[in-house]
Amino acid sequence: MAEPKQPDLMEKIVSLCKRRGFVFQSSEIYGGINGFWDYGPLGAELKRNVKELWWRTMTRQREDVVGLEATIIMHPQIWRASGHVDTFSDPMCDCLLTKKRFRADQIEPQSGTAYRFWTAVSFDALQNAALKVQASADLWSRDKVIACLGTAKTREELHDRVRESLAQAKGWMSEEHLTTFHSAIEDVLSTVGDLEFSVLLPQGKPPESARRTALQFYAQRGIKDPVLIGESTEKIENSTRFNPDNGSLLTPPVPFNLMFKTYVGPTATEADVAYLRPETAQAIFAQFKNVLDTARQKVPFGIGQIGKAFRNEVTPRNFTFRSREFEQMELEFFIKPDEAIEAIHGAVITPGPGHPGEPQPAWGWQAWHQYWVEERVRFYEGIGLSRETLGFHHQTAEELAHYARACTDILFKFPFSKKDAQGNVTGDELEGIAARGDFDLSQHQRHSGKPMEYFDDELKGAFAKLAEAKKQELLERFTAVKRGDFTKRGYKPEEIETKAREAAERLSKGFYVPHVIEPSAGADRLILALICNAYREEMIPDSKGTPELRVMMKFHPRIAPVKVGVFPLLKNRPELVAKARQIFELLRPHMTVQFDDAGSIGKRYARQDEAGTPFGVTIDFDTLGEKPELLDTVTLRDRDTTQQTRVTIGELLPLLLEKLR
RNA sequence: GCGAGCGUAGCUCAGUCUGGUAGAGCAUCACCUUGCCAAGGUGAACGUCGAGGGUUCGAAUCCCUUCGCUCGCUCCA
């Protein structure tokens, strides 16, 4: 992390991103669009480098992972099978008093007495109404008006009350006064209209507190010095319509639309609805069979994909951290169920802490999960994110999705990350590595009706050789796990037992739905982490000795947007410039290079430091042979140390390529 | 989406209260200068003051609406 940790560090980083062309706001000239960001020239290079490195590390350099590139719009059924249509449309309620938002399904049911108010009017308005009928001020004092209004539970009832009072008043009150009064009341009411509000009081709380809460509610809505109208009470049992904190009524549940909807084809009817994918993973599951049939892979193996995903985030926040359009780098790594491992190898290997080393045939899901967590940490370390800058979060049983066995989040300590109760910065999520069992493939099998099973020759053979008692014990355990799975997934009770038995039967014949470990990383979040991690400020005395703020982006050479800057020492010597151009052309086919001859040499170094360029090559008079022994040598400057070494032009390219590996 | 704060040049900001027709520093570009870490000189370019409407003889300034940003609630890669 950058050393000076002022509160506005993030602002400075955002400003640098724009100033140097890392990140721009999308559609800025039209006022921008919330939650969408563009990468400028330096950002585009940076992101490309990162994605390429991920792809290389995760697929090309591994024998057991292949790639996929699927469409963003897929069959809408996919999102029913995955559960996104349901979970991404959670109904939300707002507290009418505090505006606090609740997920409707997470509100704890409340019981007690609900105090209901039909509306409220301001004291002044009532006073005025009373004044209008001044002639009978005695009878129509404010209190009486309130008494008249206050007990009516509905508008209709109020009118009855008014009529009643008027009937009583007849005889000594003129027709004119009665009309005046009636219309005065109407006037008051028309200024507020119906504004129903309720407060739920738990057993034993005084009614006054409900009234106080209601007064607050009406006061917030601009009714000065409110007078409550139409109080009534009602016994309430197990209701989720009230805020558990203050008893205030909530808005009715409004479904939240977190997936981007679109229409496929020229008509835009309900039947044409499709979604922009909210994650890239589902395409991998949906194409699992095709990949399996064509890629000559055996379980365990993985399918990797990099691609855009879209979520209608409630609140895009923290610069690019939570965007509505973002890119994911996801791997689905398919493994055998633990029971299959046990059948084949006798037992499942459970490794100790740390990286468990090269994959072993007898690894169960825990070993694989741990392996991928550690592999991913190595990846981050390899691009300059040290363990100290990262954080880890092991999801608790409550946080886990019902089908997940475990999930480890890899966090990065961003400048905007919050501190926990102990004052430690925990960080925000870059990647989640989930052990998802066979949930996803099974769901697609269930919804598509197409088998997602894998036939495991080795397993079939193993079961054939297994002692009957051991076999029965294993299958019994497998059945129990399946039973649990199917129950959680809402299968009909009568189906559960047969389905579970069926799955066990299939297992004994060598068939199973593979389980999956899912390392899912946010590309844009990683870019942001790399930018924050690289940002450095230093006070350095300039040539006059006055300290100057220097900003440097300390990117790891592997991912730096520009690898090397090439500079003629002086611009006004054509022979220096020409030689520098030659070197520029020499390097250009192999890496991103920038040629710069503007301003003083120091200024050019500083400019490249701010862009995060790790190396600088300067062509001086010695390059041209002023000192014959230095002919055809250049200085190679290291960004982080500012040290310069003299290297021959012949050595330059191999040396740089080595440093960039 | 709701609440609070903010929006003036590429960047950082002054000017807004008290209306009179827009400024500074840095950055950018050109030329000169420069013999290794943001040197210096000369010149240039750069803002319909977030947008729209209103009040006014006159609006960056006052009022309304809208968009965007930041923070909180909520969601997550």
PDB file of C-alpha atoms (C1' of nucleotides) in Angstrom, chain A residues 15 18 25 31 34 99 101 311 313-315 317-318 322-323 418 429-430 522 525 548 550 571 600-603 605 607 620-621 626 635 637 642 644, chain B residues 1-4 7 10-13 26-40 50 67-77:
ATOM      1  CA  SER A  15      -7.693  11.801 -10.193  1.00  0.00           C
ATOM      2  CA  LYS A  18      -8.245  10.238 -15.206  1.00  0.00           C
ATOM      3  CA  GLN A  25     -16.164   7.740 -16.705  1.00  0.00           C
ATOM      4  CA  GLY A  31     -22.948  13.665 -18.155  1.00  0.00           C
ATOM      5  CA  ASN A  34     -23.678   5.659 -13.135  1.00  0.00           C
ATOM      6  CA  LYS A  99     -35.755   5.088   5.084  1.00  0.00           C
ATOM      7  CA  ARG A 101     -33.982  -0.683   3.511  1.00  0.00           C
ATOM      8  CA  ARG A 311     -25.675  -6.516 -12.660  1.00  0.00           C
ATOM      9  CA  GLU A 313     -26.313  -2.941  -8.682  1.00  0.00           C
ATOM     10  CA  VAL A 314     -28.422  -1.036  -6.216  1.00  0.00           C
ATOM     11  CA  THR A 315     -25.535   1.282  -5.537  1.00  0.00           C
ATOM     12  CA  ARG A 317     -19.768   2.578  -5.398  1.00  0.00           C
ATOM     13  CA  ASN A 318     -16.098   3.046  -4.767  1.00  0.00           C
ATOM     14  CA  ARG A 322     -18.784  -2.089  -7.883  1.00  0.00           C
ATOM     15  CA  SER A 323     -19.776  -1.492 -11.482  1.00  0.00           C
ATOM     16  CA  LYS A 418     -13.398  -0.275   6.279  1.00  0.00           C
ATOM     17  CA  GLU A 429     -13.359  -8.894  -2.208  1.00  0.00           C
ATOM     18  CA  LEU A 430     -11.260  -9.535  -5.302  1.00  0.00           C
ATOM     19  CA  GLY A 522     -13.279  -9.707 -10.740  1.00  0.00           C
ATOM     20  CA  ARG A 525     -11.553  -5.066  -9.154  1.00  0.00           C
ATOM     21  CA  GLU A 548       8.493  18.260  -4.511  1.00  0.00           C
ATOM     22  CA  ARG A 550       6.486  12.928  -6.903  1.00  0.00           C
ATOM     23  CA  LYS A 571      16.333  16.607 -28.317  1.00  0.00           C
ATOM     24  CA  SER A 600      14.315  17.668 -19.892  1.00  0.00           C
ATOM     25  CA  ILE A 601      15.421  14.114 -19.267  1.00  0.00           C
ATOM     26  CA  GLY A 602      14.318  14.292 -15.634  1.00  0.00           C
ATOM     27  CA  LYS A 603      10.885  15.339 -16.661  1.00  0.00           C
ATOM     28  CA  TYR A 605      11.690   9.973 -16.288  1.00  0.00           C
ATOM     29  CA  ARG A 607       6.389  11.219 -16.616  1.00  0.00           C
ATOM     30  CA  ASP A 620      23.623   9.661 -24.867  1.00  0.00           C
ATOM     31  CA  PHE A 621      26.868  10.790 -26.489  1.00  0.00           C
ATOM     32  CA  GLU A 626      32.275   9.786 -27.537  1.00  0.00           C
ATOM     33  CA  THR A 635      21.783   3.453 -19.884  1.00  0.00           C
ATOM     34  CA  ARG A 637      17.165   3.002 -15.686  1.00  0.00           C
ATOM     35  CA  THR A 642      16.386   5.062 -10.199  1.00  0.00           C
ATOM     36  CA  GLN A 644      21.204   3.159 -14.046  1.00  0.00           C
TER      37      GLN A 644
ATOM     38  C1'   G B   1     -34.168   3.710  -5.030  1.00  0.00           C
ATOM     39  C1'   C B   2     -34.023   6.950  -0.239  1.00  0.00           C
ATOM     40  C1'   G B   3     -31.268  10.589   2.860  1.00  0.00           C
ATOM     41  C1'   A B   4     -26.988  14.103   3.326  1.00  0.00           C
ATOM     42  C1'   G B   7     -20.288  19.801  -9.226  1.00  0.00           C
ATOM     43  C1'   G B  10      -6.844  18.142 -18.394  1.00  0.00           C
ATOM     44  C1'   C B  11      -5.761  18.229 -12.659  1.00  0.00           C
ATOM     45  C1'   U B  12      -6.091  20.938  -7.715  1.00  0.00           C
ATOM     46  C1'   C B  13      -8.856  24.912  -6.431  1.00  0.00           C
ATOM     47  C1'   C B  26       0.319  22.605 -12.103  1.00  0.00           C
ATOM     48  C1'   A B  27      -0.242  19.866 -16.620  1.00  0.00           C
ATOM     49  C1'   U B  28      -0.548  20.158 -22.336  1.00  0.00           C
ATOM     50  C1'   C B  29       1.447  21.862 -27.281  1.00  0.00           C
ATOM     51  C1'   A B  30       5.284  24.704 -30.278  1.00  0.00           C
ATOM     52  C1'   C B  31      10.060  26.965 -30.497  1.00  0.00           C
ATOM     53  C1'   C B  32      14.521  28.057 -27.848  1.00  0.00           C
ATOM     54  C1'   U B  33      17.434  26.174 -23.987  1.00  0.00           C
ATOM     55  C1'   U B  34      18.883  21.603 -21.508  1.00  0.00           C
ATOM     56  C1'   G B  35      25.456  16.653 -21.372  1.00  0.00           C
ATOM     57  C1'   C B  36      20.982  12.019 -16.664  1.00  0.00           C
ATOM     58  C1'   C B  37      16.151  12.584 -12.627  1.00  0.00           C
ATOM     59  C1'   A B  38       9.498  17.366 -12.850  1.00  0.00           C
ATOM     60  C1'   A B  39      15.724  23.510 -14.425  1.00  0.00           C
ATOM     61  C1'   G B  40      14.727  28.103 -17.372  1.00  0.00           C
ATOM     62  C1'   G B  50     -22.591  19.720 -14.915  1.00  0.00           C
ATOM     63  C1'   C B  67     -27.920  14.503 -14.462  1.00  0.00           C
ATOM     64  C1'   G B  68     -23.379  13.031 -12.318  1.00  0.00           C
ATOM     65  C1'   C B  69     -19.944  12.332  -8.113  1.00  0.00           C
ATOM     66  C1'   U B  70     -18.968  11.279  -2.695  1.00  0.00           C
ATOM     67  C1'   C B  71     -20.875   9.182   1.945  1.00  0.00           C
ATOM     68  C1'   G B  72     -24.754   6.049   4.591  1.00  0.00           C
ATOM     69  C1'   C B  73     -28.791   1.938   3.978  1.00  0.00           C
ATOM     70  C1'   U B  74     -28.965  -2.591   0.463  1.00  0.00           C
ATOM     71  C1'   C B  75     -26.414  -6.009  -3.120  1.00  0.00           C
ATOM     72  C1'   C B  76     -21.980  -8.508  -4.757  1.00  0.00           C
ATOM     73  C1'   A B  77     -16.937 -10.519  -8.594  1.00  0.00           C
TER      74        A B  77
END
